[in-house]
C-alpha atoms as one frame of an Amber mdcrd trajectory, in Angstrom:
protein
  17.714  32.838 -12.634  17.304  29.442 -11.063  14.695  27.222 -12.872  11.426
  25.610 -10.807  12.142  22.620 -10.069   9.270  20.296 -10.767   8.878  17.119
  -8.591   6.397  14.505  -9.081   4.537  12.849  -6.304   5.488   9.246  -5.799
   1.882   8.075  -6.200  -1.024   9.070  -8.338  -2.601  10.334  -5.428  -6.259
  12.184  -5.634  -6.245  16.139  -5.094  -8.513  17.561  -3.093 -10.485  20.652
  -3.972 -11.284  23.859  -2.133 -15.313  22.913  -1.741 -14.001  19.448  -0.487
 -12.804  20.994   2.872 -16.325  22.615   3.641 -16.720  21.914   7.561 -20.769
  21.312   7.012 -22.770  18.484   5.142 -23.074  14.824   5.107 -20.409  13.175
   7.088 -21.563   9.392   6.346 -18.284   8.563   4.493 -19.226   4.640   5.776
 -22.155   4.382   3.794 -20.916   6.288   0.790 -18.103   3.916   0.596 -20.031
   0.848   1.330 -22.331   1.386  -1.386 -19.145   2.271  -3.947 -17.951  -0.982
  -2.778 -20.690  -2.762  -3.610 -21.571  -3.987   0.378 -23.636  -3.463   3.166
 -21.682  -1.867   5.901 -17.833  -1.106   6.767 -15.949   0.432   9.777 -13.953
   3.704   9.562 -10.872   3.434  11.583  -7.780   6.376  11.605  -5.432   4.423
   9.900  -5.077   0.969   7.523  -2.501  -0.233  10.253  -5.120   0.468  13.180
  -7.861  -1.554  10.764  -5.379  -4.060  11.227  -4.767  -4.306  14.511  -8.995
  -3.913  14.581  -9.665  -7.306  12.612  -6.672  -9.301  14.245  -8.095  -8.679
  18.040 -11.405  -9.558  16.782  -9.760 -12.485  15.338  -8.053 -13.594  18.573
 -11.039 -13.388  20.151 -12.939 -16.098  18.308  -9.907 -18.484  18.275  -7.572
 -17.186  21.277  -5.881 -21.057  20.997  -4.385 -19.388  17.745  -1.148 -17.188
  18.061   0.484 -16.728  14.843  -0.170 -14.058  11.567   1.276 -15.054   7.763
   2.410 -12.241   5.856   4.563 -11.653   2.550   7.947 -11.365   3.739   8.145
  -8.212   1.342   5.312  -5.910   3.004   5.305  -2.726   5.137   6.608  -2.647
   8.105   3.166  -1.737   9.659   2.247  -4.868   9.185   5.320  -6.585  11.295
   4.174  -3.684  13.671   0.906  -4.731  14.193   0.684  -8.067  14.697   3.389
  -7.562  17.224   1.275  -4.677  19.317  -1.636  -7.203  19.297   1.047  -9.911
  20.868   0.965 -12.591  18.042   3.648 -14.349  16.673   4.612 -13.094  12.829
   5.527 -15.958  10.435   6.938 -15.087   6.696   5.736 -16.604   3.324   7.805
 -16.099   0.413   7.155 -14.871  -2.702   6.415 -16.609  -5.859   9.218 -16.180
  -8.343   7.613 -15.342 -11.187   4.423 -13.074  -9.674   4.331 -10.671  -6.555
   2.201 -12.799  -4.808   2.761 -15.298  -2.048   4.001 -18.476  -3.152   1.672
 -21.593  -2.118   4.477 -24.265  -1.452   5.677 -21.803   1.185   2.512 -20.845
   2.210   2.110 -24.808   3.100   5.303 -24.619   4.961   4.534 -22.187   7.582
   0.737 -22.257   8.303  -0.070 -24.967  11.301  -2.847 -25.406  13.907  -1.482
 -22.154  15.437  -2.199 -19.913  12.240  -4.470 -17.355  13.023  -4.718 -15.626
   9.975  -3.355 -15.204   6.260  -2.286 -11.366   4.660  -2.082 -11.363   1.536
  -1.449  -8.069  -0.154  -2.297  -6.124  -3.299   0.666  -4.445  -3.456   0.609
  -0.971  -5.711  -2.815  -1.655  -7.012  -1.769  -4.729  -8.131  -4.344  -7.854
  -7.425  -3.362 -10.908  -5.499  -4.470 -14.302  -6.114  -6.272 -14.950  -3.005
  -8.757 -17.488  -4.464  -5.298 -19.766  -4.867  -4.528 -19.030  -1.169  -7.877
 -19.520   0.225  -8.260 -22.841   0.420  -4.725 -23.655   1.691  -5.439 -20.954
   5.077  -9.237 -22.830   5.040  -7.517 -26.178   4.936  -5.786 -25.008   8.724
  -8.366 -23.365  10.010  -7.365 -19.696  10.100  -8.637 -16.623   8.615  -7.961
 -14.406   5.239  -7.460 -10.465   5.807  -7.081  -8.847   2.337  -4.593  -6.527
   2.627  -5.926  -3.980   0.457  -4.662  -0.188   1.301  -2.934   0.574  -1.590
  -6.015  -1.261  -3.675  -9.068   0.780  -2.952 -10.922   0.408  -6.424  -9.637
  -2.742  -7.992 -11.564  -5.483  -8.765 -12.110  -9.147  -9.237 -14.196 -10.414
 -11.679 -16.197  -7.541 -11.542 -16.626  -7.328  -7.569 -14.083  -4.684  -5.024
 -11.100  -6.933  -3.865 -11.668  -7.846  -0.566 -14.573 -10.130  -0.725 -12.630
 -13.210  -1.400 -11.333 -13.263   1.919 -12.979 -12.991   5.164 -11.966  -9.625
   6.161 -10.300  -6.614   3.874  -8.690  -3.101   5.031  -8.292  -0.363   2.887
  -6.020   2.838   3.097  -6.959   6.357   3.114  -3.506   7.345   3.963  -1.476
  10.210   1.216  -0.433   8.724  -1.849  -3.240   5.585  -1.859  -5.911   7.866
  -4.028  -8.583   8.800  -1.884  -7.517  10.508   1.462  -8.105  12.203   4.511
  -4.331  12.480   4.966  -4.568   8.939   7.155  -7.913   6.898   7.694  -8.509
   3.506   6.864 -11.659   1.313   5.635 -12.602  -2.642   7.096 -15.204  -5.185
   6.441 -15.853  -8.722   6.335 -17.531 -11.136   4.091 -19.873 -12.462   6.383
 -22.696 -10.776   8.359 -21.853 -12.368  11.648 -17.997 -11.155  11.495 -19.015
  -7.820  10.550 -20.743  -7.881  13.628 -17.723  -9.005  15.711 -15.836  -6.453
  14.241 -18.316  -3.540  14.812 -18.395  -4.499  18.584 -14.281  -4.772  18.952
 -14.268  -0.940  17.519 -17.257  -0.171  19.913 -15.469  -1.225  22.862 -12.289
  -0.096  22.057 -11.695   2.712  19.928 -12.535   5.989  21.448 -11.996   9.870
  20.074  -8.840  11.882  20.588  -9.429  15.615  20.109  -5.590  15.839  19.922
  -4.849  13.496  17.170  -7.702  14.285  15.590  -5.973  18.034  15.389  -2.776
  16.695  14.110  -4.657  15.032  11.145  -7.015  17.562  10.671  -4.507  20.140
  10.387  -2.100  17.710   8.351  -4.936  17.330   5.917  -5.341  20.876   5.102
  -1.412  20.894   4.624  -2.081  18.382   1.997  -4.852  20.082   0.446  -2.820
  22.855  -0.175   0.444  21.467  -0.776  -0.256  18.301  -3.163  -0.025  20.541
  -6.318   3.108  20.865  -8.635   3.731  24.171  -7.298   4.370  23.188  -3.785
   5.122  19.594  -4.451   9.083  19.775  -4.121   8.815  21.837  -0.789   7.192
  19.367   1.013   8.041  16.163  -0.628  11.364  16.366  -2.722  13.665  18.710
  -0.401  13.416  15.937   1.852  13.879  12.982  -0.015  16.708  14.677  -1.185
  17.980  14.804   2.292  17.370  11.414   2.955  19.218  10.030  -0.131  22.219
  12.812   0.546  22.756  11.104   3.736  21.983   7.398   1.605  19.552   6.234
   4.119  17.017   3.922   1.522  14.916   2.983   4.420  13.697   6.801   5.419
  13.865   7.776   1.414  11.252   5.133   0.750   9.062   6.047   3.711   9.785
   3.328   5.938  10.739   4.612   8.613   7.710   4.338  10.733   6.974   5.847
  14.731   6.782   2.899  17.299   3.675   3.369  18.434   0.465   2.660  16.041
  -2.484   4.948  17.233  -5.953   4.295  17.554  -8.471   6.900  17.612 -12.331
   7.511  15.573 -11.773   9.318  12.001 -13.733  12.691  12.586 -16.521  14.062
  11.412 -14.713  16.473   8.916 -11.988  14.303   7.797 -15.099  12.100   6.827
 -17.268  14.939   5.119 -13.587  15.757   2.745 -13.395  12.190   2.002 -16.834
  11.961   1.190 -17.117  14.933  -1.053 -13.539  13.282  -2.865 -14.872   9.886
  -3.185 -17.465  11.437  -6.453 -14.248  11.670  -8.179 -12.249   8.286  -7.377
 -13.816   6.001 -10.447 -13.238   8.617 -13.121  -9.626   9.423 -11.603  -8.720
   5.600 -11.676 -10.350   5.544 -14.749  -7.728   8.035 -16.194  -4.955   6.821
 -14.716  -5.773   3.492 -16.386  -5.724   4.700 -19.719  -2.298   6.848 -19.092
  -0.611   3.882 -17.471  -2.051   1.554 -20.701   0.048   3.975 -23.265   3.079
   3.959 -20.678   3.059   0.219 -19.397   3.254  -0.558 -23.638   6.884   1.588
 -23.853   7.978  -0.050 -20.860   7.303  -3.544 -21.945   9.716  -2.919 -25.254
  12.719  -2.583 -23.260  14.908  -5.871 -23.020  14.528  -7.414 -19.328  12.082
  -4.977 -17.950   9.395  -6.902 -16.652   6.279  -4.920 -16.392   4.463  -6.658
 -12.648   1.027  -7.781 -14.021  -2.257  -8.258 -11.488  -1.767 -12.128 -10.038
  -5.605 -12.993 -10.005  -7.526 -13.754 -12.508 -10.410 -11.647 -14.365  -8.464
  -8.750 -12.056  -8.781  -5.355 -12.917  -6.503  -3.434 -10.547  -5.701   0.513
  -9.929  -2.626   2.393 -11.286  -1.205   4.605  -8.588   2.230   3.975  -9.863
   3.684   0.895 -12.212   5.510  -1.693 -10.743   8.627  -2.749 -12.331  11.107
  -5.980 -12.022  14.563  -4.859 -13.846  17.239  -8.088 -14.323  19.334  -7.300
 -11.740  19.922  -5.661  -8.159  22.854  -4.047  -9.853  20.734  -2.093 -12.429
  17.993  -1.799 -10.347  20.153   0.348  -7.658  22.055   2.095 -10.615  18.772
   3.680 -11.889  17.587   4.381  -8.312  21.009   6.356  -7.126  20.907   8.674
 -10.269  17.564   9.596 -10.733  15.604   8.947  -7.751  15.952  12.550  -7.086
  15.221  13.480 -10.317  11.932  14.558  -9.412  10.072  11.901 -12.184   8.203
   9.841  -9.506  10.881   6.835  -8.839  10.379   5.018  -5.732  10.219   2.004
  -4.183   7.512  -0.307  -2.664   9.361  -1.149   0.126  13.584  -0.706   0.749
  13.906  -4.237   2.025  12.025  -7.669   2.945  10.817  -7.430   6.983  13.851
  -9.499   7.920  16.647  -7.240   6.596  15.387  -4.138   8.543  17.978  -3.641
  11.282  14.879  -1.756  13.222  11.906  -3.743  12.684  14.080  -6.995  13.037
  13.171  -7.546  16.905   9.438  -7.757  16.167   9.634 -10.575  13.992  10.954
 -13.492  16.828  11.576 -16.798  15.050   9.870 -15.558  11.873  13.427 -13.514
  11.328  14.916 -17.197  10.042  12.068 -17.940   7.627  13.747 -18.633   4.348
  12.764 -15.703   1.898  15.040 -15.728  -0.955  12.331 -15.176  -3.464  10.801
 -12.406  -1.583  14.414 -10.732  -1.446  15.331 -11.241  -4.810  11.817  -9.389
  -5.544  12.700  -6.265  -3.165  16.303  -6.035  -5.108  15.056  -6.188  -8.413
  11.547  -4.295  -7.780  11.141  -0.437  -8.308   8.034   2.123  -8.740   7.291
   4.625 -11.485   4.484   7.160 -10.582   1.645   7.166 -12.837   0.513  10.755
 -11.782  -0.544  12.816 -14.505   1.835  15.323 -13.411   4.464  13.408 -14.835
   4.363  14.769 -18.530   5.273  12.599 -21.642   8.197  14.755 -21.645   9.722
  13.389 -18.582   8.161  10.421 -19.063  10.638   9.693 -22.132  13.551  11.286
 -20.040  12.931   8.311 -17.782  12.576   5.794 -20.242  15.722   7.188 -21.509
  17.492   6.806 -18.725  16.391   3.155 -18.078  17.372   2.553 -21.341  21.130
   3.935 -20.787  20.745   1.841 -17.142  20.226  -1.544 -19.235  22.863  -1.059
 -21.558  25.364   0.303 -19.394  24.899  -1.962 -16.093  24.481  -5.570 -17.767
  23.596  -8.527 -15.384  26.013 -11.293 -14.539  26.397 -13.411 -16.915  25.095
 -16.949 -15.604  27.627 -19.788 -14.356  28.303 -22.302 -17.540
């Protein structure tokens, strides 16, 4: 008899309960999230990417003479797609060599009177140092949009991320913690800008019965299948097929449809999200406790860097534990041997934006922006799921595999 294969999800998503799926009850997820985040108001969108597009179009109206959006060179390709679909020009900012964050000098080099917005990213729940970048953006008259798609629940100095920049967006997609299968949250620090976002939403976002039906069926599937007994069939098998083809872009989940839908988030999915929200804070507290134990073990490995929050006084969330290995060869050797092992290994993104053949045409002149540090991060970074379904025994196996990889595949010696 063949043993049942256990596949750990790539992130510590919040599992839904049967009671969450009831079709009646309070549908005001926006009010509940606003209170949870400590703000007066949020807008609900159909995805984090749709939220970004709505934010960019709002800023276009406020500053029509500006046309460039600066983003980290290592970020989700959906960001590039959103900028392009808004008719704006992308500029890429290199990363700091020692922090998973935009480099200040690199940012200075791409900012200009044409810059509409700068989009720092709180990647994998780790908190970017927005306060360090904010004066640079303000000096040239640009807005700051915090991409907190992967950081709902992260805090800086006791307040939610997203409240230092002008606008913030969060994602309610699968794997982000709280999920309505797809969904987004948008907020602004200043009431006048929030009013402009609301007006843009009311003017441009319409209901779509077809899209809402598709997302509702997908949410039902997520509720049924996001559990250890079924996850291999719906996630693990597809991952193994992608890896068998050698398609790391698809395996990393970076292969997106060419058009980004924009429609209103339906009432039933809002009700599901509202019920699950009550469990989100204890979910992240449990994840933090587990991460603290496992990070201590990972830090003991020679040459392994556990990625920390870049911002001071930050308390990120822990959907994953991000590691930077000493060399690209070691990272690739580990992923080739064990990505399909069911231990929750993944890549945040498989490449920097200029290196995706599919998305490179969206970059325009930004294709030539120098991003050597971001490329180095992309080649050495990996993520370990912080799901509670990754047992201590499995984590011990992963540690052993990582140790063997570090021993057997040593980084090249520096030139003397």
